[in-house]
Short mmCIF file of C-alpha atoms in Angstrom, two decimals:
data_model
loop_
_atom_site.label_atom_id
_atom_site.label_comp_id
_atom_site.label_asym_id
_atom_site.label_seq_id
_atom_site.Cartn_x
_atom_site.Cartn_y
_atom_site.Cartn_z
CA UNK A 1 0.00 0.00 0.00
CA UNK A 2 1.42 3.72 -0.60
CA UNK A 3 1.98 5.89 2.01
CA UNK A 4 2.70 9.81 2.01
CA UNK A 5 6.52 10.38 2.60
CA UNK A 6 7.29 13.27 4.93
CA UNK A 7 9.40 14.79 2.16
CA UNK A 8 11.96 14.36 -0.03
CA UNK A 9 15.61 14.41 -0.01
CA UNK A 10 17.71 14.06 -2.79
CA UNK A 11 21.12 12.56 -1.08
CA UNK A 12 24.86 13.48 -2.73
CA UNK A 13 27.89 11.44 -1.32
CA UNK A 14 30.58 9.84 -3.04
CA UNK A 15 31.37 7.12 -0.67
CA UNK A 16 28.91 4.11 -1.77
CA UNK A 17 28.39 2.51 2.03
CA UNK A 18 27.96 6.40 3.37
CA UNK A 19 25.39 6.83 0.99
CA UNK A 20 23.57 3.27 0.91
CA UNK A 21 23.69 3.60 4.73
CA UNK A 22 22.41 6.83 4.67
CA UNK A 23 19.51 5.91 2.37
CA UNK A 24 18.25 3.34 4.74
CA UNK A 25 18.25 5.72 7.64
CA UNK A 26 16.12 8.55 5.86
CA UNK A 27 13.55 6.14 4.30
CA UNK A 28 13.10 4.26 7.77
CA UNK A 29 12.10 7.90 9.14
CA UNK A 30 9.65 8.32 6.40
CA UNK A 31 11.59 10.24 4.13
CA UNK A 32 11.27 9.62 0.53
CA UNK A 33 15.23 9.70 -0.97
CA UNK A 34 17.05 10.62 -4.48
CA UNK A 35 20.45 9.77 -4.44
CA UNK A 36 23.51 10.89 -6.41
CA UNK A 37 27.16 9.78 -6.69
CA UNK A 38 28.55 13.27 -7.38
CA UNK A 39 27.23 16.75 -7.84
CA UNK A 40 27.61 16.32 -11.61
CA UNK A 41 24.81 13.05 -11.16
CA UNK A 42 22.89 15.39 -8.73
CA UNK A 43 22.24 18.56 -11.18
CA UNK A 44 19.67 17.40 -13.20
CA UNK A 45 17.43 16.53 -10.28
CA UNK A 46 18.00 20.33 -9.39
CA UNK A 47 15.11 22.02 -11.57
CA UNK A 48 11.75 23.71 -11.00
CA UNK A 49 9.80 20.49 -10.72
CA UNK A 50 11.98 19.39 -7.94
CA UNK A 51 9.74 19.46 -4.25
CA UNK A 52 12.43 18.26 -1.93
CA UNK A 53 15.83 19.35 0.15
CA UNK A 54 19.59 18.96 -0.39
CA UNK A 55 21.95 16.66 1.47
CA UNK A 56 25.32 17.36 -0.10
CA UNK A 57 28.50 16.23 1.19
CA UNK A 58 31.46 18.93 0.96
CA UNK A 59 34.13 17.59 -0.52
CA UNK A 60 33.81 14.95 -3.36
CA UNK A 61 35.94 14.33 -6.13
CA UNK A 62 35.30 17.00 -9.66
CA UNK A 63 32.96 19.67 -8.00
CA UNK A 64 32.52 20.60 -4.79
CA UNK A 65 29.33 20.54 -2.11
CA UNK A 66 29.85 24.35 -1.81
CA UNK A 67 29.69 24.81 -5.93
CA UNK A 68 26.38 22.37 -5.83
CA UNK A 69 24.94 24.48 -3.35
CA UNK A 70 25.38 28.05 -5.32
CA UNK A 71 23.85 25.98 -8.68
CA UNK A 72 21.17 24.84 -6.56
CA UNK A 73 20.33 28.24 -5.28
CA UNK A 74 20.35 29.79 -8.51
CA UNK A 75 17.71 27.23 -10.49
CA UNK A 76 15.35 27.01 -6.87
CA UNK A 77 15.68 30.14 -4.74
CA UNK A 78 15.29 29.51 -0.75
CA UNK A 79 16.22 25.66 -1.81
CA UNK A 80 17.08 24.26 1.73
CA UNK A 81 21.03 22.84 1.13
CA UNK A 82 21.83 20.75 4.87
CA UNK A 83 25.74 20.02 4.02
CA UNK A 84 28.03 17.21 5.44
CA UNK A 85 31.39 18.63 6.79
CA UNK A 86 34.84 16.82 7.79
CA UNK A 87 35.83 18.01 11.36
CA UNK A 88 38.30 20.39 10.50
CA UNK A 89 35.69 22.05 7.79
CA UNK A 90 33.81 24.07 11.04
CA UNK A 91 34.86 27.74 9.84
CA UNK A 92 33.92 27.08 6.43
CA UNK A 93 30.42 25.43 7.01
CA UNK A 94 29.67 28.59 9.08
CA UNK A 95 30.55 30.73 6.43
CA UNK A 96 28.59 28.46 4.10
CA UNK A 97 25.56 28.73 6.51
CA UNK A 98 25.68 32.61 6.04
CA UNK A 99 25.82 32.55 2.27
CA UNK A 100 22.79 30.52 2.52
CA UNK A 101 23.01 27.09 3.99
CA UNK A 102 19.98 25.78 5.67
CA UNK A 103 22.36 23.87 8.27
CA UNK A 104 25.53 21.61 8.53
CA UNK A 105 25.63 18.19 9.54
CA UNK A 106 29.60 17.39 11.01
CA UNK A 107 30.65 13.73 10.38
CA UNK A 108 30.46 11.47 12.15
CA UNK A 109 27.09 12.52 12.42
CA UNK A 110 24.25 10.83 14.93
CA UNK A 111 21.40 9.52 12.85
CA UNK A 112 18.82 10.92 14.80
CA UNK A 113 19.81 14.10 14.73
CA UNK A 114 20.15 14.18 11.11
CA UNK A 115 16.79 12.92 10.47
CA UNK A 116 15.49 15.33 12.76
CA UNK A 117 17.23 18.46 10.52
CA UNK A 118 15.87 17.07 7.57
CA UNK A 119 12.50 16.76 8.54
CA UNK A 120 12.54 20.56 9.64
CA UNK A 121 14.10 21.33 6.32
CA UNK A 122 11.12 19.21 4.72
CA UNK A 123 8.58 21.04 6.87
CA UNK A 124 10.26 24.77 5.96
CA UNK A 125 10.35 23.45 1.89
CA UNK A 126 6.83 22.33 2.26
CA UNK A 127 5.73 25.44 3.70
CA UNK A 128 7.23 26.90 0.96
CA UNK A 129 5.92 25.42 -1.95
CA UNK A 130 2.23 25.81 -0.69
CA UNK A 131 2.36 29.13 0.33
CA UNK A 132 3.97 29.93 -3.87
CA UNK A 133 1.14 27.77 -4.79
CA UNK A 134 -1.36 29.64 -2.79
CA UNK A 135 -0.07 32.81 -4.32
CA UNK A 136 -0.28 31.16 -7.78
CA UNK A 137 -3.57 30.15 -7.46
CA UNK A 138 -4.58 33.76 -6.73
CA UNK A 139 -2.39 35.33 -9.01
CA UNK A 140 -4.36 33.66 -12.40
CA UNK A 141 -7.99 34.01 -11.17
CA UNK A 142 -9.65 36.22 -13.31
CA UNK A 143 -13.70 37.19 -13.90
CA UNK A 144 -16.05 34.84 -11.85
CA UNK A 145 -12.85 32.94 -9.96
CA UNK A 146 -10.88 36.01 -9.14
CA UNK A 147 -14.41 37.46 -7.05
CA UNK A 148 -15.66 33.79 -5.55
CA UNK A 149 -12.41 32.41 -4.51
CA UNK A 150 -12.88 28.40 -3.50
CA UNK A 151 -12.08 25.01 -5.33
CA UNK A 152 -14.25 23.01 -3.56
CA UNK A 153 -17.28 21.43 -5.22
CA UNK A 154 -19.85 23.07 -3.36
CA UNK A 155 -17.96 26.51 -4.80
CA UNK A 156 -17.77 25.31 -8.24
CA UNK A 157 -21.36 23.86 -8.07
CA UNK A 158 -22.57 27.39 -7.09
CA UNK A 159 -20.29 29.34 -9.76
CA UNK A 160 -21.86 26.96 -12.53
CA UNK A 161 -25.33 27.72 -11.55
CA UNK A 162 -24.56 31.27 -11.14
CA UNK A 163 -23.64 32.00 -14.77
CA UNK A 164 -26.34 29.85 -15.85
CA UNK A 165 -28.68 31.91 -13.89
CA UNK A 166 -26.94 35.27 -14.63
CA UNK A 167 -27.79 34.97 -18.40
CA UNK A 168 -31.40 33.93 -18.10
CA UNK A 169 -32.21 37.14 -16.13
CA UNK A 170 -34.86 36.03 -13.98
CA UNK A 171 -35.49 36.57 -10.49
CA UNK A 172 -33.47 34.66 -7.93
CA UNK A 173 -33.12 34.13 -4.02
CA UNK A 174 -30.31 33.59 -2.55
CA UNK A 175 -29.70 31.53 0.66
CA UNK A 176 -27.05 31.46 2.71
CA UNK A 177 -26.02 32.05 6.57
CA UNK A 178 -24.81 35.68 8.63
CA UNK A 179 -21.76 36.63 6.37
CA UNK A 180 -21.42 33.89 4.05
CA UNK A 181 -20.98 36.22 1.03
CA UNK A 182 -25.14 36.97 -0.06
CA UNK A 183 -24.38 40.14 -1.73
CA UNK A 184 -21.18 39.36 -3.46
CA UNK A 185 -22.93 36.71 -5.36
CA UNK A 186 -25.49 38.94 -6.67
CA UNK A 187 -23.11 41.25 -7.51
CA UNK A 188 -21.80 38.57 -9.27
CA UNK A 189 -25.37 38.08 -10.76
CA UNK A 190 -25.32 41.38 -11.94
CA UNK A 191 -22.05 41.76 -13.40
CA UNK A 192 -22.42 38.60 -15.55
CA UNK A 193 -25.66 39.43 -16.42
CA UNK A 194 -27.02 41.98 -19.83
CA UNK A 195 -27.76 44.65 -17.13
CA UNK A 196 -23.79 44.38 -16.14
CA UNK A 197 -24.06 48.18 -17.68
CA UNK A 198 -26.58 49.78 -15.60
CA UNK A 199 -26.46 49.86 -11.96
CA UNK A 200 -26.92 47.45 -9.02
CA UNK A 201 -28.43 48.60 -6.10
CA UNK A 202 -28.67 46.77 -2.82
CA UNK A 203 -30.49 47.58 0.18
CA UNK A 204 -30.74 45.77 3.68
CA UNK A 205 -34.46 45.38 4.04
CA UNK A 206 -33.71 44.50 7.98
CA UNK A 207 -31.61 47.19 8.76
CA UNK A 208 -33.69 50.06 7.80
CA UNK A 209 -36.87 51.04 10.26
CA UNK A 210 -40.21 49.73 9.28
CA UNK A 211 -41.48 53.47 9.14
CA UNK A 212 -38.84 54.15 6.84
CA UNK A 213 -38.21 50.91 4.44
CA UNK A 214 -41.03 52.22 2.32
CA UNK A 215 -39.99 55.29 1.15
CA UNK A 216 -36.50 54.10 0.46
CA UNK A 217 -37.78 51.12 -1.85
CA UNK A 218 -40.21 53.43 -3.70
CA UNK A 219 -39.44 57.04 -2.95
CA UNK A 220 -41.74 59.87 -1.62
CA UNK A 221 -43.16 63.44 -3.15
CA UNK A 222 -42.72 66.33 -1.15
CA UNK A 223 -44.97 66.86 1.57
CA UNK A 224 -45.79 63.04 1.52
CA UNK A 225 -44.94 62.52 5.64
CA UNK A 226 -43.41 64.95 7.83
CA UNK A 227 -40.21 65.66 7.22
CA UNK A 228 -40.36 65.15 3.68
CA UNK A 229 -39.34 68.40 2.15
CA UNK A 230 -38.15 66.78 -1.32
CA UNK A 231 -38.86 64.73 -3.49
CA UNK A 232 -36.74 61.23 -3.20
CA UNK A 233 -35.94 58.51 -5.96
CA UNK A 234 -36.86 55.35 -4.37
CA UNK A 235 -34.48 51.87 -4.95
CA UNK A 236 -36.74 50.25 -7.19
CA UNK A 237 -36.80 53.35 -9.80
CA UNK A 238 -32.98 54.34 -9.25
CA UNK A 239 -32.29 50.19 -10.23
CA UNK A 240 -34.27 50.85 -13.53
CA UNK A 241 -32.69 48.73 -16.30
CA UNK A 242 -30.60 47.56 -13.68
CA UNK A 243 -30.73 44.89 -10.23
CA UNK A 244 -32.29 45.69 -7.49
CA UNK A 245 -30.95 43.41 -4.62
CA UNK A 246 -32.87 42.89 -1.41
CA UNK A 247 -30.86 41.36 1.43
CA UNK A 248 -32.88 39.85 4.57
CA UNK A 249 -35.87 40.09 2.49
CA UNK A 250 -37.41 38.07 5.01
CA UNK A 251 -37.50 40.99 7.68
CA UNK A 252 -39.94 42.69 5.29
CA UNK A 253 -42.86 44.05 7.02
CA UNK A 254 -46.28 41.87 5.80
CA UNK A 255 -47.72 45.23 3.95
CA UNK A 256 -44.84 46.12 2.39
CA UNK A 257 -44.44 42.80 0.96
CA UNK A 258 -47.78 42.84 -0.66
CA UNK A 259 -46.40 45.92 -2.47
CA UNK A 260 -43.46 44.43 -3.67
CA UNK A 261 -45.39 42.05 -4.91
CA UNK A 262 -47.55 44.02 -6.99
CA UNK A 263 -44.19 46.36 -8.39
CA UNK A 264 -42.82 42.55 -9.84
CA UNK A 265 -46.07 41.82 -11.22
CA UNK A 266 -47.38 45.43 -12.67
CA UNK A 267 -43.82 46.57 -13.80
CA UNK A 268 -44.87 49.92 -12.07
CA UNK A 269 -44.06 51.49 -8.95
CA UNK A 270 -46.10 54.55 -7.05
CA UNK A 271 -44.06 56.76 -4.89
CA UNK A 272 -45.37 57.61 -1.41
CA UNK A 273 -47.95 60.99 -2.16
CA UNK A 274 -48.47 60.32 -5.78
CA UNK A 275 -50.83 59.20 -7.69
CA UNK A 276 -48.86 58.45 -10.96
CA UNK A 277 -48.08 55.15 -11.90
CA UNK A 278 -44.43 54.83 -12.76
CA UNK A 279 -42.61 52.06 -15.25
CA UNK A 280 -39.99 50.39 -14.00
CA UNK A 281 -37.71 47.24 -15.66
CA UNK A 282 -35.35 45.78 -12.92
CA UNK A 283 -34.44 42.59 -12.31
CA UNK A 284 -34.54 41.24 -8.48
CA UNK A 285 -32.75 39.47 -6.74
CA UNK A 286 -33.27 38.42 -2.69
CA UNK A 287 -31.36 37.18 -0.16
CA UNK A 288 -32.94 35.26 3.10
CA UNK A 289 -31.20 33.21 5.77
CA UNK A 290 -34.10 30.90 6.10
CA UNK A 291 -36.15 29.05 3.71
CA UNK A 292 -39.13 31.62 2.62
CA UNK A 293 -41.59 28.84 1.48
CA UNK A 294 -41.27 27.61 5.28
CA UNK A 295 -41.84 31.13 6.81
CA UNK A 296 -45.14 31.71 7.77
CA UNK A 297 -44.49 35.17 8.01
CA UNK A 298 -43.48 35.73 4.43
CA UNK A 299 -46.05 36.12 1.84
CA UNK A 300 -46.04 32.83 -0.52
CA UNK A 301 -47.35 34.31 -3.98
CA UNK A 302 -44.44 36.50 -3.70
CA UNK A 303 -42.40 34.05 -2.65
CA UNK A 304 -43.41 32.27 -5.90
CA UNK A 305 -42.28 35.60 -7.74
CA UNK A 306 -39.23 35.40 -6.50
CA UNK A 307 -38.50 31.98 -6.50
CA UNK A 308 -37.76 31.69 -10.62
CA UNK A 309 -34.37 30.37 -9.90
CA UNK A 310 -32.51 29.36 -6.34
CA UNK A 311 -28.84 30.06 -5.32
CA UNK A 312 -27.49 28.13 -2.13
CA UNK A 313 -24.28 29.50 -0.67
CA UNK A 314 -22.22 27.29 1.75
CA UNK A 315 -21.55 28.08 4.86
CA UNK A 316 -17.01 28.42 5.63
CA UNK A 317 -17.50 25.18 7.73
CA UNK A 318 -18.55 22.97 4.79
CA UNK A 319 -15.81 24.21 2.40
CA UNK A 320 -13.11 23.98 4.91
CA UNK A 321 -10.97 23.50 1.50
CA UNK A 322 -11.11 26.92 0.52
CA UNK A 323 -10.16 28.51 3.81
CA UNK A 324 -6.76 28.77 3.79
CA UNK A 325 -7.10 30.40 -0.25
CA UNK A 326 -9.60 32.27 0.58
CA UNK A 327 -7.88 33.33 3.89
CA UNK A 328 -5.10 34.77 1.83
CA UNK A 329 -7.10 36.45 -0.59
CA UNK A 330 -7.81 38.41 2.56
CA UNK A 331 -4.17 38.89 3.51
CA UNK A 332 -2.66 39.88 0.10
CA UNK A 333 -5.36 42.47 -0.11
CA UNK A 334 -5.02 44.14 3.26
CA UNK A 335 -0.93 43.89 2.86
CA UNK A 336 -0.89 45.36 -1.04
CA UNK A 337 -3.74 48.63 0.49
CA UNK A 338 -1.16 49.11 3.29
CA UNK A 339 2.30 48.49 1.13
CA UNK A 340 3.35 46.08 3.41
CA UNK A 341 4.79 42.96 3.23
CA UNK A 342 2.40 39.83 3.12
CA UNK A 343 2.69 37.54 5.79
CA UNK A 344 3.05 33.77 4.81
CA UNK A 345 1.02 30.55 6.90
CA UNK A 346 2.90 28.00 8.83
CA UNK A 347 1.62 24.14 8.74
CA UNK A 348 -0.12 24.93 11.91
CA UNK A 349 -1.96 27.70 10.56
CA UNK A 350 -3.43 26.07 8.10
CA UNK A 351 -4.61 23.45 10.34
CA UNK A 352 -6.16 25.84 12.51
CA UNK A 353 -8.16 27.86 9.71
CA UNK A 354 -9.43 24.65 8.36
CA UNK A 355 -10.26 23.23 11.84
CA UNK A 356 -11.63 26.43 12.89
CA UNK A 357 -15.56 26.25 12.91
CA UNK A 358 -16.02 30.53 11.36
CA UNK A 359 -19.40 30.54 13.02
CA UNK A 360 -19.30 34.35 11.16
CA UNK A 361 -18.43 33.13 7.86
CA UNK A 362 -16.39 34.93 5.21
CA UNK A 363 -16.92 38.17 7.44
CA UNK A 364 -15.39 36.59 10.23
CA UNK A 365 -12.56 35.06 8.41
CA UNK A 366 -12.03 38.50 6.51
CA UNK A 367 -11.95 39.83 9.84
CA UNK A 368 -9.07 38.25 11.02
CA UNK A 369 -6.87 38.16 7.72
CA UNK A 370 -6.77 42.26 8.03
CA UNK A 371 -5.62 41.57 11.71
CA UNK A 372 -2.92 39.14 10.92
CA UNK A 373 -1.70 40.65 7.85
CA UNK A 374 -0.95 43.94 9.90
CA UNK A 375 0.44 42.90 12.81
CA UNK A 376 3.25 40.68 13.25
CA UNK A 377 3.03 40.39 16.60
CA UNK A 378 0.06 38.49 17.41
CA UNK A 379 -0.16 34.88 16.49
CA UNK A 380 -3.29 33.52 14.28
CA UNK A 381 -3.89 31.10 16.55
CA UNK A 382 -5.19 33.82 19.09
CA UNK A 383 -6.79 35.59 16.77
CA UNK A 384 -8.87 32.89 15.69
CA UNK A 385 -9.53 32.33 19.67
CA UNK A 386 -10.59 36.02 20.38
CA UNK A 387 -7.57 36.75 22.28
CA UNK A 388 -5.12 40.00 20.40
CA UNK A 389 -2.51 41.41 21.77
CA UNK A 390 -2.27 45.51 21.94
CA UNK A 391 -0.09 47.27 19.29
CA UNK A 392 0.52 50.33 21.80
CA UNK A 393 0.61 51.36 25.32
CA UNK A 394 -2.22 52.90 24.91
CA UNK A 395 -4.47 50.47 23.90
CA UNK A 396 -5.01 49.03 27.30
CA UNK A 397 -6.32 51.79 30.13
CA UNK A 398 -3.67 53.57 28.67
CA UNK A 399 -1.12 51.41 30.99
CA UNK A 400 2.26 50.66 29.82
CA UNK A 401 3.25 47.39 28.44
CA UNK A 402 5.66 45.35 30.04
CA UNK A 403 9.15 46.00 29.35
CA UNK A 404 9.86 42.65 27.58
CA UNK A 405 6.83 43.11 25.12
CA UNK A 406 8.57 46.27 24.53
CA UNK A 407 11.82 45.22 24.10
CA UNK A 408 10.95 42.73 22.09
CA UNK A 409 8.69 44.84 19.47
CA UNK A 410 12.11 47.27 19.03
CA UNK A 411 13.85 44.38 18.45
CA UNK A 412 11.84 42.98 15.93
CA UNK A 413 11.53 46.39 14.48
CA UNK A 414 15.41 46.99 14.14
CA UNK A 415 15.73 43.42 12.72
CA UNK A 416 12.81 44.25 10.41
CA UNK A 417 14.40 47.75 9.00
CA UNK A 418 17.94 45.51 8.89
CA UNK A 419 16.45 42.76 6.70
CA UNK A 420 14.51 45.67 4.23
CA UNK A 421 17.74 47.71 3.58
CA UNK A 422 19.89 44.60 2.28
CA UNK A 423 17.02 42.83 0.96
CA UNK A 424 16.94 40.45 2.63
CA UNK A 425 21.01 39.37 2.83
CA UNK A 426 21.43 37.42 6.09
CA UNK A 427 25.18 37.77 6.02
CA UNK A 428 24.71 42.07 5.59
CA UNK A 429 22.42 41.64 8.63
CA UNK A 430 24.56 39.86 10.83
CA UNK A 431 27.52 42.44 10.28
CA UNK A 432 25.31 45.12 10.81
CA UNK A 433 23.74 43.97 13.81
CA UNK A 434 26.54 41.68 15.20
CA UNK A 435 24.66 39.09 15.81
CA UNK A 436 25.68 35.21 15.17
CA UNK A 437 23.94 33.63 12.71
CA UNK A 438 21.89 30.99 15.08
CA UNK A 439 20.63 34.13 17.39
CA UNK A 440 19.69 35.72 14.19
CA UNK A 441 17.84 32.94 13.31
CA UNK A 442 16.13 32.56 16.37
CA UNK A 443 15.10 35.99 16.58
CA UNK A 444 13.62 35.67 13.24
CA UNK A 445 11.72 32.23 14.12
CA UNK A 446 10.22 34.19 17.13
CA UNK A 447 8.99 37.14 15.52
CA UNK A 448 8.01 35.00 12.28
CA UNK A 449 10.16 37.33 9.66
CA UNK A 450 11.55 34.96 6.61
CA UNK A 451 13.90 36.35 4.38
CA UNK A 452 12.57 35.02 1.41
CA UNK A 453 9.64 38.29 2.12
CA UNK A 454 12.37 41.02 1.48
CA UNK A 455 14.76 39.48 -1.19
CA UNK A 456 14.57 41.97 -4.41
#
């Protein structure tokens, strides 16, 4: 039976019982393994295609581990190279590690912890390659995939009965839960529709006040109530030619519905305080969290008006596919309005946005992409939980933080401003900040900064 391999590792050693032995080791831990006699044998596995690490010994016979690394760099940027070192080769491997050496690995080296630097390597390359994919992904979507953003079935099930019904230009209700994305899809609708050119106008039927929801659908004279000192344009005559989109239709108020009723029937509207019959051509579409023919509130021969064709919109829990995508869709956006940096998802985050239930839907999940993608600081995991952690001193009583928070956001700060001015060139930062290369790097694991997000 197959099995998923934790990663793969393509393995370069001259010495024939080094790398047999080897071999066995790696697979044993789960590790699917390439191997190569000499760099020379090693290059052609070295090309965009290629998922996995490098394990390189240094010095072998005709070219080096050190040249293998700089060819492997330049075809696969970020490549993770862990290289095999004699024990005198210490000062070199170091300065190997800050030209861009994932790790070194002296011989003789303890199995275990091998395996264990590998896998890490694996997880970091992994990380990698779906993060590029994720930006990929969003990076070709154009018309209907670049506004609905999901590839699972449900989401292509709704996108193929949305363009179906966009063209027939009927009538439609769409269901779906709080913040599950009502509105976009019949904006969708609309723009995919032959009234893309005139306007779409939406309108909240439960957020406006009952003694108010009829003039704004079908506008007043002057003089028609007090207080109404001009003449208003109601939403079904300003959507004329156009869509007229009513969200939480089924808050509508029992009279008002009987009027709606008779504007999708007649073709004419009347505004409050007039007499005159007005013509109006829209197209409708509705939006209800519940099922209308169940409601015994909601008027069934409109219902029946409305109900020419039926849109179903999944709720975030169901599509748990498209999260992370859709997650940074979110991110991308809130990082390019800012010009900042977009922050990339760990393994673990993407287990937690696909685990995470989104009782509020897109809105929720939109919610907390703007948060993570503009600050650094606070982990998605408590985001997702409720819990953030203040950007100021003042955002708390307007108490101080403590000193370490402090110190630690000026630290991550200076490393930040470091990392932007040599884009990204580890071995720039360490001069300029002094630091050795494994505090660097743990500084940058804490405050999640990779430098693959300020290379030129």
């Amino acid at each position: 039976m197959h099995t998923a391999t934790r990663g793969t590792v393509l393995l370069v050693d001259d010495d024939p019982m080094i790398r047999k032995a080897t071999e066995k080791w790696l697979q044993m831990a789960g590790l699917e393994v390439l191997t190569a006699s000499s760099a020379e044998e090693a290059l052609p596995h070295l090309n965009e295609d290629f998922r996995g690490i490098l394990l390189t010994d240094v010095k072998m016979p005709g070219m080096t581990g050190l040249e293998l690394m700089e060819i492997a760099h330049a075809q696969i940027r970020d490549l993770p190279v862990i290289l095999v070192t004699g024990h005198g080769d210490i000062d070199m491997a170091i300065q190997a590690m800050r030209d861009g050496a994932y790790d070194f690995i002296e011989k003789p080296f303890v199995p275990e912890r091998l395996v264990e630097t590998l896998l890490r390597a694996c997880e970091k390359r992994n990380l990698m390659i779906e993060n590029l994919r994720l930006q990929n992904d969003l990076a070709v979507r154009s018309g209907l995939d670049g506004k609905i953003i999901g590839i699972s079935p449900a989401i292509q099930r709704l996108k193929r009965e949305l363009l179906a019904s966009a063209e027939i230009d009927t009538n439609v209700i769409i269901y779906g839960e709080t913040g599950s994305g009502k509105e976009l899809v019949a904006q969708c609708l609309h723009e995919f529709s032959p009234r893309k050119h005139k306007r779409f106008v939406p309108i909240n039927c439960g957020a406006i006040p009952e003694h108010l929801i009829e003039s704004e659908l079908f506008g007043h004279e002057a003089g028609a109530f007090t207080g109404a000192s001009k003449r208003r344009i109601g939403k079904f005559e300003h959507a004329d030619g156009g869509t007229l989109f009513l969200d939480e239709i089924e808050s509508t108020p029992a009279h008002l519905q009987i009027k709606i009723l008779r504007a999708l029937q007649e073709g004419q509207i009347e505004r409050l305080g007039s007499n005159q019959s007005i013509a109006v051509d829209i197209r409708v579409i509705a939006a209800s969290k519940a099922d209308l023919k169940e409601d015994e509130n909601f008027r069934q021969d409109l219902f029946y008006r409305l109900n020419v064709t039926q849109l179903f919109l999944p709720p975030l829990r169901e599509r748990s596919e498209d999260v992370p995508l859709l997650f940074m869709h979110y991110v991308n956006q809130a990082a390019n309005e800012r010009d900042r940096d977009s922050r990339q998802l760990s393994n673990q985050d993407e287990k937690i946005l696909r685990s995470h239930q989104w009782p509020g839907n897109v809105r929720e999940l939109k919610n907390v992409a703007i948060r993570f993608a503009l600050d650094n600081r606070v982990s998605l995991a408590d985001l997702v939980n409720g819990q953030q952690i203040p950007v100021s001193s003042e955002d708390v009583e307007h108490k101080p933080l403590p000193l370490a928070i402090q110190v630690a956001a000026f630290e991550e700060d200076i490393i930040k401003r470091s990392l932007q001015r040599h884009q990204g060139n580890i071995k720039a930062v360490m001069d300029e900040l002094e630091l050795p290369r494994r505090t660097l790097n743990q500084k940058m694991t804490k405050f999640g900064l990779n430098r693959s997000d300020y290379l030129d």
